[in-house]
CSV table of C-alpha atoms and ligand atoms in Angstrom, one decimal:
chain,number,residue,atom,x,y,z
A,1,UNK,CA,0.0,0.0,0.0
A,2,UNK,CA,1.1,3.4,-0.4
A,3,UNK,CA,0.1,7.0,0.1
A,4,UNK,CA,-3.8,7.3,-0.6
A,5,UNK,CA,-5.8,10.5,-2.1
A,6,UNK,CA,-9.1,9.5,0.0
A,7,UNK,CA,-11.3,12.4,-1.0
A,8,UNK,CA,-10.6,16.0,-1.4
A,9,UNK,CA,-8.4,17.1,1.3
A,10,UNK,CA,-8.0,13.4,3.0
A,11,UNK,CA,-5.6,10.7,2.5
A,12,UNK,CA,-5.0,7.6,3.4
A,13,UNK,CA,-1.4,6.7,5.2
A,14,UNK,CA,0.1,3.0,5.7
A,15,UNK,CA,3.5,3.5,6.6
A,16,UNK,CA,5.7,6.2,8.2
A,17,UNK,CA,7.3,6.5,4.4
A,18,UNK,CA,4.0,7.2,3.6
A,19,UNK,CA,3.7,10.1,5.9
A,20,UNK,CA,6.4,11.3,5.0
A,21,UNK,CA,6.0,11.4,1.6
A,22,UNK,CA,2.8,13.7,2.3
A,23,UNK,CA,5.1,16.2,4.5
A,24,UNK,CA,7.3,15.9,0.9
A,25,UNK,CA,4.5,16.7,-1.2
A,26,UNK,CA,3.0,19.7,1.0
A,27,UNK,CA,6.4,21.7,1.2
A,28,UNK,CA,6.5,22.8,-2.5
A,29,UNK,CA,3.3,24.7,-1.1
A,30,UNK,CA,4.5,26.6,1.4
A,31,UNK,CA,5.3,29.7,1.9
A,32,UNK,CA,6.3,32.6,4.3
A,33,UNK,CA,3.8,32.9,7.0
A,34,UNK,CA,2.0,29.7,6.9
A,35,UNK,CA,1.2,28.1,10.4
A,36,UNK,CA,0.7,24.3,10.4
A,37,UNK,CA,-0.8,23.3,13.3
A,38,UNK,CA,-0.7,19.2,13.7
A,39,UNK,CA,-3.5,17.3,15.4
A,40,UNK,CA,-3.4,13.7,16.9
A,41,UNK,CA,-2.5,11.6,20.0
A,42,UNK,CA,1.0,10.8,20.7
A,43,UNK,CA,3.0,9.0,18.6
A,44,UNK,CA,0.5,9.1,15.8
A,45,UNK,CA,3.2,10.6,13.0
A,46,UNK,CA,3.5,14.5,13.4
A,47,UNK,CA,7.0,14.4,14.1
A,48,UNK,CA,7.4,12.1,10.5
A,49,UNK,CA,4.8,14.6,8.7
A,50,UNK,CA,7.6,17.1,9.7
A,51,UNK,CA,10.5,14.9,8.9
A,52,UNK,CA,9.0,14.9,5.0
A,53,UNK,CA,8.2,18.9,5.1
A,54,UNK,CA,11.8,19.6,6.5
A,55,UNK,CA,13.1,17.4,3.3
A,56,UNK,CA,10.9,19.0,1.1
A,57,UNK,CA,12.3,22.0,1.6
A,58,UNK,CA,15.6,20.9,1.0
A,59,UNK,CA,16.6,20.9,4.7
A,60,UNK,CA,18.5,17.4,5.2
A,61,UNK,CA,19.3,17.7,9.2
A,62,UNK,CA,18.1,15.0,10.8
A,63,UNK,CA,14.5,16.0,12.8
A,64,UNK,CA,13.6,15.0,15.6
A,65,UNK,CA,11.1,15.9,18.4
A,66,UNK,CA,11.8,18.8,19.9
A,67,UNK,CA,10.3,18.2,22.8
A,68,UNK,CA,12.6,19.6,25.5
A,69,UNK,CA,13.8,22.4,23.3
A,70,UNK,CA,10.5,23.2,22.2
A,71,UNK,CA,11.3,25.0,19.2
A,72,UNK,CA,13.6,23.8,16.3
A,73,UNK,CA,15.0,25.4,13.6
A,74,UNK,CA,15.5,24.2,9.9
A,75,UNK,CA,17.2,27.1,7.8
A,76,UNK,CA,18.7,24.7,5.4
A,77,UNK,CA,15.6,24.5,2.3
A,78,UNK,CA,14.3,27.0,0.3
A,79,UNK,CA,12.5,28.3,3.1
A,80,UNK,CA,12.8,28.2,7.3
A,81,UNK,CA,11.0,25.5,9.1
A,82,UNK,CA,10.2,26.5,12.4
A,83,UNK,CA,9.3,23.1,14.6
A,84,UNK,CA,7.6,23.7,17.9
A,85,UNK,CA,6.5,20.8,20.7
A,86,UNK,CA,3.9,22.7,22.8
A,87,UNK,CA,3.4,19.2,24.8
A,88,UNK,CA,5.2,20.0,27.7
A,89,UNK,CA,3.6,23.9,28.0
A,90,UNK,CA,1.4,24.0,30.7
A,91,UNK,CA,0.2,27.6,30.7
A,92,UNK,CA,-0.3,30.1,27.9
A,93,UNK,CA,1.8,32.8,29.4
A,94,UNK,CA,4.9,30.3,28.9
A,95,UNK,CA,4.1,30.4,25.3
A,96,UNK,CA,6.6,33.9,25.5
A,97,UNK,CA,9.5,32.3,26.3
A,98,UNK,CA,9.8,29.9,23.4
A,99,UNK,CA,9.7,32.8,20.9
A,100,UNK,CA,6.6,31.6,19.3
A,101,UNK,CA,6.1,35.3,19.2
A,102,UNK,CA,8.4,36.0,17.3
A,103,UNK,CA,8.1,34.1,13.8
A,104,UNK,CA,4.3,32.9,13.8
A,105,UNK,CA,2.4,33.9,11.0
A,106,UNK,CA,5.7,36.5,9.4
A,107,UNK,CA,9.1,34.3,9.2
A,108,UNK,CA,9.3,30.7,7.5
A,109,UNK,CA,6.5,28.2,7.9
A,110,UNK,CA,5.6,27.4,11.5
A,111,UNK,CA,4.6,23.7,12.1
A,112,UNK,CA,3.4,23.0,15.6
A,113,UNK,CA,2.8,20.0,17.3
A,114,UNK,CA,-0.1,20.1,20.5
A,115,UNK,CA,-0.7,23.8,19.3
A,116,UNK,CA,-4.5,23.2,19.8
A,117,UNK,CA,-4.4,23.6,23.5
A,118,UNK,CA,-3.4,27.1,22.7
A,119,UNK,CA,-5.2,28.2,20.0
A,120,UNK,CA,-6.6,31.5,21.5
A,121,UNK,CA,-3.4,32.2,22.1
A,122,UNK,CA,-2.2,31.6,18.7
A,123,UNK,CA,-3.9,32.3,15.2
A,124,UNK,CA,-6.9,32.5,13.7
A,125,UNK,CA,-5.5,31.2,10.4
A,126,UNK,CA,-3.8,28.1,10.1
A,127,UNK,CA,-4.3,24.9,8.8
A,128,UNK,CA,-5.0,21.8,10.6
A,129,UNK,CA,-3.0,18.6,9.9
A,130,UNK,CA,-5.1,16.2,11.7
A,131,UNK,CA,-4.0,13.1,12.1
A,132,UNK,CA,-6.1,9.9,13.1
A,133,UNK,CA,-4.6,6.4,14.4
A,134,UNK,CA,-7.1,3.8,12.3
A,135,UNK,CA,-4.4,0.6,12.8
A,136,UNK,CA,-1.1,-0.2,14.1
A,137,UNK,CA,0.9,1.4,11.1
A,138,UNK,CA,-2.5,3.2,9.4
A,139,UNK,CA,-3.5,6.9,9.7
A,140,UNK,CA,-5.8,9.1,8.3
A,141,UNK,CA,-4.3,12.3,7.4
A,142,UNK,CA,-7.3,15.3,7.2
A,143,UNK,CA,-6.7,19.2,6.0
A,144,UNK,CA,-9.0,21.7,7.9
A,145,UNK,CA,-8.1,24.9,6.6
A,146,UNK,CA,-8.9,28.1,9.1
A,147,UNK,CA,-8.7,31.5,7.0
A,148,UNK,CA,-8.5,32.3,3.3
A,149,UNK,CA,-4.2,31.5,2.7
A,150,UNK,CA,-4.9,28.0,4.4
A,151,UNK,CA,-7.7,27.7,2.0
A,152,UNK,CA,-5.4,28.3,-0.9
A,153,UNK,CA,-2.6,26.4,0.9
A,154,UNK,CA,-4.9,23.2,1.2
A,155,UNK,CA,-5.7,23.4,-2.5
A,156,UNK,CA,-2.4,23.8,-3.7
A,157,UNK,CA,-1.3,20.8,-1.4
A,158,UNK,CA,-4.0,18.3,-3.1
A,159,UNK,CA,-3.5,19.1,-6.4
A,160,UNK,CA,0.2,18.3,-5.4
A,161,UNK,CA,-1.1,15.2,-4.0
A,162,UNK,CA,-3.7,14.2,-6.7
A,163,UNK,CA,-0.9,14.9,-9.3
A,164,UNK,CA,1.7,13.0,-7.8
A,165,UNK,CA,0.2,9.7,-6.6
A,166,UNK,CA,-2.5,7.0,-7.3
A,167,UNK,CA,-5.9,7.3,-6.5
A,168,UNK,CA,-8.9,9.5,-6.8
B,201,LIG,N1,1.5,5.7,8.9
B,201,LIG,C1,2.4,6.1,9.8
B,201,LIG,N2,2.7,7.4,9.8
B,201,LIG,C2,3.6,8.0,10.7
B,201,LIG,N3,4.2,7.2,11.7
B,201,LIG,C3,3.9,5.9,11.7
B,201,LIG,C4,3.0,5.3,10.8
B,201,LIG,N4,2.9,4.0,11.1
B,201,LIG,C5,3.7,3.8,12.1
B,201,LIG,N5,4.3,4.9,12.6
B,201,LIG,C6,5.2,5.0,13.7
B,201,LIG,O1,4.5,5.9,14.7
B,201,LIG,C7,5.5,6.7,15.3
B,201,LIG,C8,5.2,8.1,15.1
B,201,LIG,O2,6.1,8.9,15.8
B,201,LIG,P1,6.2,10.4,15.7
B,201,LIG,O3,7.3,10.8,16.7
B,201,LIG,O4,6.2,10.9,14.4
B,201,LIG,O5,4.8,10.8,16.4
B,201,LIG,P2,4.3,12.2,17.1
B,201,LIG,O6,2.9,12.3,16.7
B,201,LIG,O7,5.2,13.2,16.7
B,201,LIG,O8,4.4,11.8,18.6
B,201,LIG,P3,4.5,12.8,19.9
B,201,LIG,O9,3.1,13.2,20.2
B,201,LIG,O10,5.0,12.0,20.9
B,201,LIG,O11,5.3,14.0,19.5
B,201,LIG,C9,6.9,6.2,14.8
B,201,LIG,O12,7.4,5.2,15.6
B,201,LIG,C10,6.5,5.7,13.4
B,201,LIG,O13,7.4,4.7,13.0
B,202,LIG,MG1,6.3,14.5,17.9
């Protein structure tokens, strides 16, 4: 099995490569100012999605979680990738201190993992990664644009999809 176009804006995952691959495809797409924000329990994938974005981009650094930094930085690919792990943030006013602030929504495109908790605090316009555990190695990956650029964005990123693999 391989990377799946479900329906408009959904697709079907059966491997991490698979995940991956989609992170690969949606990179092309980005642009300055775009906020990804990735939904799903832990362990689910967003850290691969990110992996394949990061590549995408041209940015071959190893990624990882960063989960005790809280912020990474990938200024290697066409454009920066800033990576954020809001899991361990307890409190909105600690949002500050990992210099969130600073790039969301201007600088590079800003992917965030357990961003949700904070979305007041955040922005209005993203889009929404959402990723759903349906067996051991399956996922359903689902694109809920928020705003008029995500819109676009979402588009842009399943024509990539529909163009570049099997399926519907
Ligand atoms: N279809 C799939 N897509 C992505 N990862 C998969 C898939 N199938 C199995 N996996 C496995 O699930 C795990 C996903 O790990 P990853 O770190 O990307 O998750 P995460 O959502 O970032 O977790 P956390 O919430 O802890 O940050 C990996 O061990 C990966 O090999
Ligand atoms: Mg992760």
């Amino acid at each position: 099995m391989a990377l799946e176009r479900e329906s408009a804006l959904a697709y079907a995952s059966a491997s991490q490569e698979d995940t991956e691959r989609l992170g690969e495809l949606v990179a092309p797409a980005l642009a300055d100012g775009d906020v990804l924000v990735l939904t799903g329990g832990l362990g689910v994938g967003k850290t691969h999605f990110t992996k394949g974005v990061a590549r995408g981009l041209g940015d071959d650094h190893p990624v990882t979680s960063p989960t005790f930094a809280l912020m990474a930085v990938h200024d290697g690919g066409r454009i920066p990738l800033f990576h954020f792990d809001l899991y361990r943030l307890e409190h909105a006013y600690e949002l500050e201190d990992t210099g969130i602030f600073d790039v969301l929504g201007y600088e590079g495109a800003c992917l965030l993992e357990w961003g949700e908790q904070f979305q007041d605090e955040l922005t209005d316009e993203f889009l929404g990664v959402v990723i759903e555990r349906m067996g051991e190695t399956t996922r359903r990956i689902t694109l809920e644009p928020h705003g008029s650029r995500a819109e676009a964005l979402a588009q842009a990123i399943d024509d990539a999809v529909s163009q570049n693999i099997e399926g519907k």
